Short mmCIF file of C-alpha atoms in Angstrom, two decimals:
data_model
loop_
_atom_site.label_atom_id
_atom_site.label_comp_id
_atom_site.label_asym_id
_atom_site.label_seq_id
_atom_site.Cartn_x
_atom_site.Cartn_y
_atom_site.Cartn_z
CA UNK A 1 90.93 -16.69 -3.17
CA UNK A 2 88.20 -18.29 -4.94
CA UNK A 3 84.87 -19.99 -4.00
CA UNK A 4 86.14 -23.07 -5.76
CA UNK A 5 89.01 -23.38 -4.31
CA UNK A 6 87.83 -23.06 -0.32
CA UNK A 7 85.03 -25.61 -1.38
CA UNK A 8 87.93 -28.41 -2.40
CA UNK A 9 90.18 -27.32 0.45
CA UNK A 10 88.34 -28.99 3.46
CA UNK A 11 90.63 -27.42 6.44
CA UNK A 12 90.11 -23.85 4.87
CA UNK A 13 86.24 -24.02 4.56
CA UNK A 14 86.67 -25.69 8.14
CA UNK A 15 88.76 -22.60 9.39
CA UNK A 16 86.29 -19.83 7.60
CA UNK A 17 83.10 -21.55 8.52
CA UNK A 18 84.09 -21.13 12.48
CA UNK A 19 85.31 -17.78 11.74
CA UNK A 20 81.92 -16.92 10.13
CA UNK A 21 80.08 -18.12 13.07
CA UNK A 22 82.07 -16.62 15.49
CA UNK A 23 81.90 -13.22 14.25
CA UNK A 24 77.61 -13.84 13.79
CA UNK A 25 78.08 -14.58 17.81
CA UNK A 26 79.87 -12.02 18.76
CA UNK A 27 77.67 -9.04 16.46
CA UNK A 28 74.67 -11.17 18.28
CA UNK A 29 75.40 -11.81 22.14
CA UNK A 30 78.09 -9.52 22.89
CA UNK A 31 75.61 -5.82 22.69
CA UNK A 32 73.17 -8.15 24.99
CA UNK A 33 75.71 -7.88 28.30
CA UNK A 34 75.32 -3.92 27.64
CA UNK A 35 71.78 -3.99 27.70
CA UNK A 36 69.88 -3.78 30.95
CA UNK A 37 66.83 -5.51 29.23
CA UNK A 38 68.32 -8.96 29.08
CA UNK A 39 71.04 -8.98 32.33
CA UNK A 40 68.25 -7.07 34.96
CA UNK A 41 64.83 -9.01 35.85
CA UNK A 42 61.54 -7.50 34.37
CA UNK A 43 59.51 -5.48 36.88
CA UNK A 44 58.01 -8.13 38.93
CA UNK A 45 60.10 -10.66 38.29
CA UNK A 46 61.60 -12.62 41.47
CA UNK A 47 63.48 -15.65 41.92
CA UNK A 48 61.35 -18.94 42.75
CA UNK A 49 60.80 -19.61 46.13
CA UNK A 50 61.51 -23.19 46.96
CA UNK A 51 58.69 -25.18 46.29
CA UNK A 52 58.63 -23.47 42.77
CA UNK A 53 62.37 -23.99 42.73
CA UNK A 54 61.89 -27.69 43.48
CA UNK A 55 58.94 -27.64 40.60
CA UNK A 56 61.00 -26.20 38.16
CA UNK A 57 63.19 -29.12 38.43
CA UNK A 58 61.32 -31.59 38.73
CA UNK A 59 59.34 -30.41 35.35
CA UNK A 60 62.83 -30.20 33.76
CA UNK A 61 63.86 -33.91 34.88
CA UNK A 62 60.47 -34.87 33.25
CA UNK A 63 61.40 -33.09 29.87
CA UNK A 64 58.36 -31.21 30.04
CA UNK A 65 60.44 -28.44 28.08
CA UNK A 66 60.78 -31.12 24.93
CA UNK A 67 56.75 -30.62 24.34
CA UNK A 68 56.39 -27.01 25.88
CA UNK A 69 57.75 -23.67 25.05
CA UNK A 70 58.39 -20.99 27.56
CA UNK A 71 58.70 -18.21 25.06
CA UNK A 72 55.98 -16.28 23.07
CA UNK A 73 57.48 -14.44 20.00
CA UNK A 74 56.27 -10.98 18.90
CA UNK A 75 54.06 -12.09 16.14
CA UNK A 76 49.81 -11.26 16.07
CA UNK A 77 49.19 -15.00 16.17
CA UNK A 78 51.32 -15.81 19.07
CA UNK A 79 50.08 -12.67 21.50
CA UNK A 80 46.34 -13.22 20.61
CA UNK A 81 46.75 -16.94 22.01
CA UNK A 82 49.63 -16.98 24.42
CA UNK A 83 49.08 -13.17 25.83
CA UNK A 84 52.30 -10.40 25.52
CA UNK A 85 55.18 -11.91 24.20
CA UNK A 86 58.18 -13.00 26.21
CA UNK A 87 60.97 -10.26 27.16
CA UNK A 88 65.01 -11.17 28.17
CA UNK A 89 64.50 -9.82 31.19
CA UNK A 90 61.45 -12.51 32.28
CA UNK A 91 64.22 -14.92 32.36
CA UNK A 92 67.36 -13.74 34.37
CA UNK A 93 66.36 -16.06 36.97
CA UNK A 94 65.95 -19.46 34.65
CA UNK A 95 69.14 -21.03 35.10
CA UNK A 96 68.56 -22.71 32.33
CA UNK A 97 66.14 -20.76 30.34
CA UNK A 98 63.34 -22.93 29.09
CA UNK A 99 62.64 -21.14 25.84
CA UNK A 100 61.91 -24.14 23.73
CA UNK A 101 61.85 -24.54 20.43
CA UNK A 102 59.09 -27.31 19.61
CA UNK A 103 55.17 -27.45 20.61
CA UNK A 104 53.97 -30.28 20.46
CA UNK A 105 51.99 -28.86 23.30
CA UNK A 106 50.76 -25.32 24.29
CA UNK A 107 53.12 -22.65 25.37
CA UNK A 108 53.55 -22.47 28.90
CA UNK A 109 55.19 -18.93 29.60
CA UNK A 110 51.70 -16.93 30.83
CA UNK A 111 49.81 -20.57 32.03
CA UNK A 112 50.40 -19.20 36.03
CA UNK A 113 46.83 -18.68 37.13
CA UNK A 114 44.95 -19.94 33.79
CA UNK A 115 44.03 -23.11 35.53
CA UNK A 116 43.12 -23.88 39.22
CA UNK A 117 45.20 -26.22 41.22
CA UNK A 118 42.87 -28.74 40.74
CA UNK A 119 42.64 -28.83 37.45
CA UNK A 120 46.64 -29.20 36.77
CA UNK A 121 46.38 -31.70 39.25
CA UNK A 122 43.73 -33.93 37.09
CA UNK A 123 46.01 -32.99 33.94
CA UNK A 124 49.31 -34.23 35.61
CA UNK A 125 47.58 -37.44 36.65
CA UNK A 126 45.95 -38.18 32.98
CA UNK A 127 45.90 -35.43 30.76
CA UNK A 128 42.78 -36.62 28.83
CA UNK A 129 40.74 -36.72 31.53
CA UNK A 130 40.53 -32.46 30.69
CA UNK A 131 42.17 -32.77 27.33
CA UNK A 132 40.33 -35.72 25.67
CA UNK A 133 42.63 -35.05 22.04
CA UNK A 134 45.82 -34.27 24.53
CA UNK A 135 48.63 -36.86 23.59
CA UNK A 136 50.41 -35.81 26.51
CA UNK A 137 51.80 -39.07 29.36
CA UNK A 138 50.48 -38.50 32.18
CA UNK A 139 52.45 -38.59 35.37
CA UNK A 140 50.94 -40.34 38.15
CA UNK A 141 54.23 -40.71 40.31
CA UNK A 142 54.61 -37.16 40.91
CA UNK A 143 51.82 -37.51 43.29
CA UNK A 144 53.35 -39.80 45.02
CA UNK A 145 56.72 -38.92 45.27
CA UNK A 146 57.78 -36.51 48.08
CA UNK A 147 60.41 -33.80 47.80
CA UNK A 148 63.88 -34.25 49.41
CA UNK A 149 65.18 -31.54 51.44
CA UNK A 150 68.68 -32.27 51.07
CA UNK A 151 69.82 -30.41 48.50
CA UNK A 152 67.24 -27.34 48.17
CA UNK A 153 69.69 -24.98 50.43
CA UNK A 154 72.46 -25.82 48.12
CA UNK A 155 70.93 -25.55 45.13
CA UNK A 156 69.74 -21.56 46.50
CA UNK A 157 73.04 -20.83 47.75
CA UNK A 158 74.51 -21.86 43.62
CA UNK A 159 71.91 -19.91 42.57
CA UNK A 160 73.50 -17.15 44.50
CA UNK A 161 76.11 -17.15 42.82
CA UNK A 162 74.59 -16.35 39.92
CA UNK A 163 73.23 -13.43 40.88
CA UNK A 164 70.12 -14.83 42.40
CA UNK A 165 69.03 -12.30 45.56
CA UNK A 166 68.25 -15.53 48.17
CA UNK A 167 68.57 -13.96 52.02
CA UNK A 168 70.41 -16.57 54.33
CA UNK A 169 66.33 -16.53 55.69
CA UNK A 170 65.34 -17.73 52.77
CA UNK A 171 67.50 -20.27 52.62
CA UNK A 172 67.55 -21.41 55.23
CA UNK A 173 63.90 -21.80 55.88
CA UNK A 174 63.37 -23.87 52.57
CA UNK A 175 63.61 -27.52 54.01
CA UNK A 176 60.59 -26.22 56.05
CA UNK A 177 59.17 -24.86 53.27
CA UNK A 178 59.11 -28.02 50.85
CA UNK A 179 58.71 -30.18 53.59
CA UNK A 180 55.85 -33.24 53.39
CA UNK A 181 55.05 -31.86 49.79
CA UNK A 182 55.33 -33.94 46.75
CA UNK A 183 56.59 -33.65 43.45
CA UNK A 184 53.29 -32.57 42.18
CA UNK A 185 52.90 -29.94 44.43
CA UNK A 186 56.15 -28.28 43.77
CA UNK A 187 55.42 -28.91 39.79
CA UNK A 188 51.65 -27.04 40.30
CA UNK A 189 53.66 -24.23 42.13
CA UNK A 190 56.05 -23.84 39.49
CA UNK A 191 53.22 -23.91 36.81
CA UNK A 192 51.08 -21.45 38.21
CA UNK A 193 53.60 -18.60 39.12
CA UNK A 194 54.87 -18.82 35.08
CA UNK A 195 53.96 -15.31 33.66
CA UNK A 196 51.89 -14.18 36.90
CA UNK A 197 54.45 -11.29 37.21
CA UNK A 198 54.38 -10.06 33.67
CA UNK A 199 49.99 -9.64 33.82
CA UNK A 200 50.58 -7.70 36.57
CA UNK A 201 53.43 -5.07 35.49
CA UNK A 202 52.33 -4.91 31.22
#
């Protein structure tokens, strides 16, 4: 078989493409389920609690994750700025990981402690208030909106499934625990435990 003839027959260079990438998948996922490093948390690493459950998605349903990375690559450039760079097993409980792939913003995987409460707080309300060249929204209605309790428990007992390690206490105290707070609350909570773990294991 020739190159020229797979590039005129459409279905065959269809049929060998998919092959092509399936084989790349398998040679680069498959060894990852034998490896410890990516299936078993980092040392430190816990799953959220529920106000930094309830953070986590509400900075998701904002697309935060369009503007903001979550992952710090092994280069000089990246640890000097970002701190040490971002290992499988920081993200057994991100269901879905937020990696990222575009910064239009800073990289958000060691941000947990960087700023005070106060200070995200000002950013999340108008980010040029602390920013003045940030071209960042801001997001005024988090303050405003309070959490529902409904679904948290279910949400913890899916995530239990997974593999998350959620005691029926914890679950069952997390209406209490997200109670009267608002959507900016639970997004500062998420925001400052990213990356707290890793400083304190590395």
């Amino acid at each position: 078989m020739n190159h020229e003839s797979v590039e005129k027959n459409i279905g065959l260079m269809g049929v060998l493409i998919a092959l092509v990438i399936a084989i790349g998948g398998l040679v680069e996922i498959v060894p990852l389920y034998f490896q410890g490093a990516g299936t078993h948390p980092a040392p430190g690493i816990k799953p959220y609690p529920a106000l930094n459950l309830a953070g986590r998605d509400v900075y998701i349903r904002e697309g935060c994750y369009v503007c903001h990375s979550q992952m710090i690559r092994p280069f000089r450039s990246e640890t000097e700025r970002y701190g040490p760079y971002s290992l499988a097993g920081e993200s057994v409980y991100d269901h879905p990981f937020q990696f990222g792939s575009k910064r239009t913003g800073p990289d958000l995987a060691r941000v947990g402690g960087r700023y005070s409460d106060d200070w995200h707080r000002v950013h999340l309300l108008n980010p040029r208030d602390v920013v003045p060249e940030s071209v960042m929204p801001g997001y005024p209605w988090l303050a405003k909106n309070e959490l529902s309790t409904a679904l948290i428990q279910k949400k913890m007992t899916v995530l239990r499934t997974l593999g998350h390690p959620y005691s029926d206490e914890e679950i069952k105290a997390a209406p209490e625990d997200i109670k009267g707070k608002t959507e900016m609350d639970a997004m500062i909570a998420y925001l400052q435990v990213l990356g707290t773990a890793v400083k304190t294991t590395r």
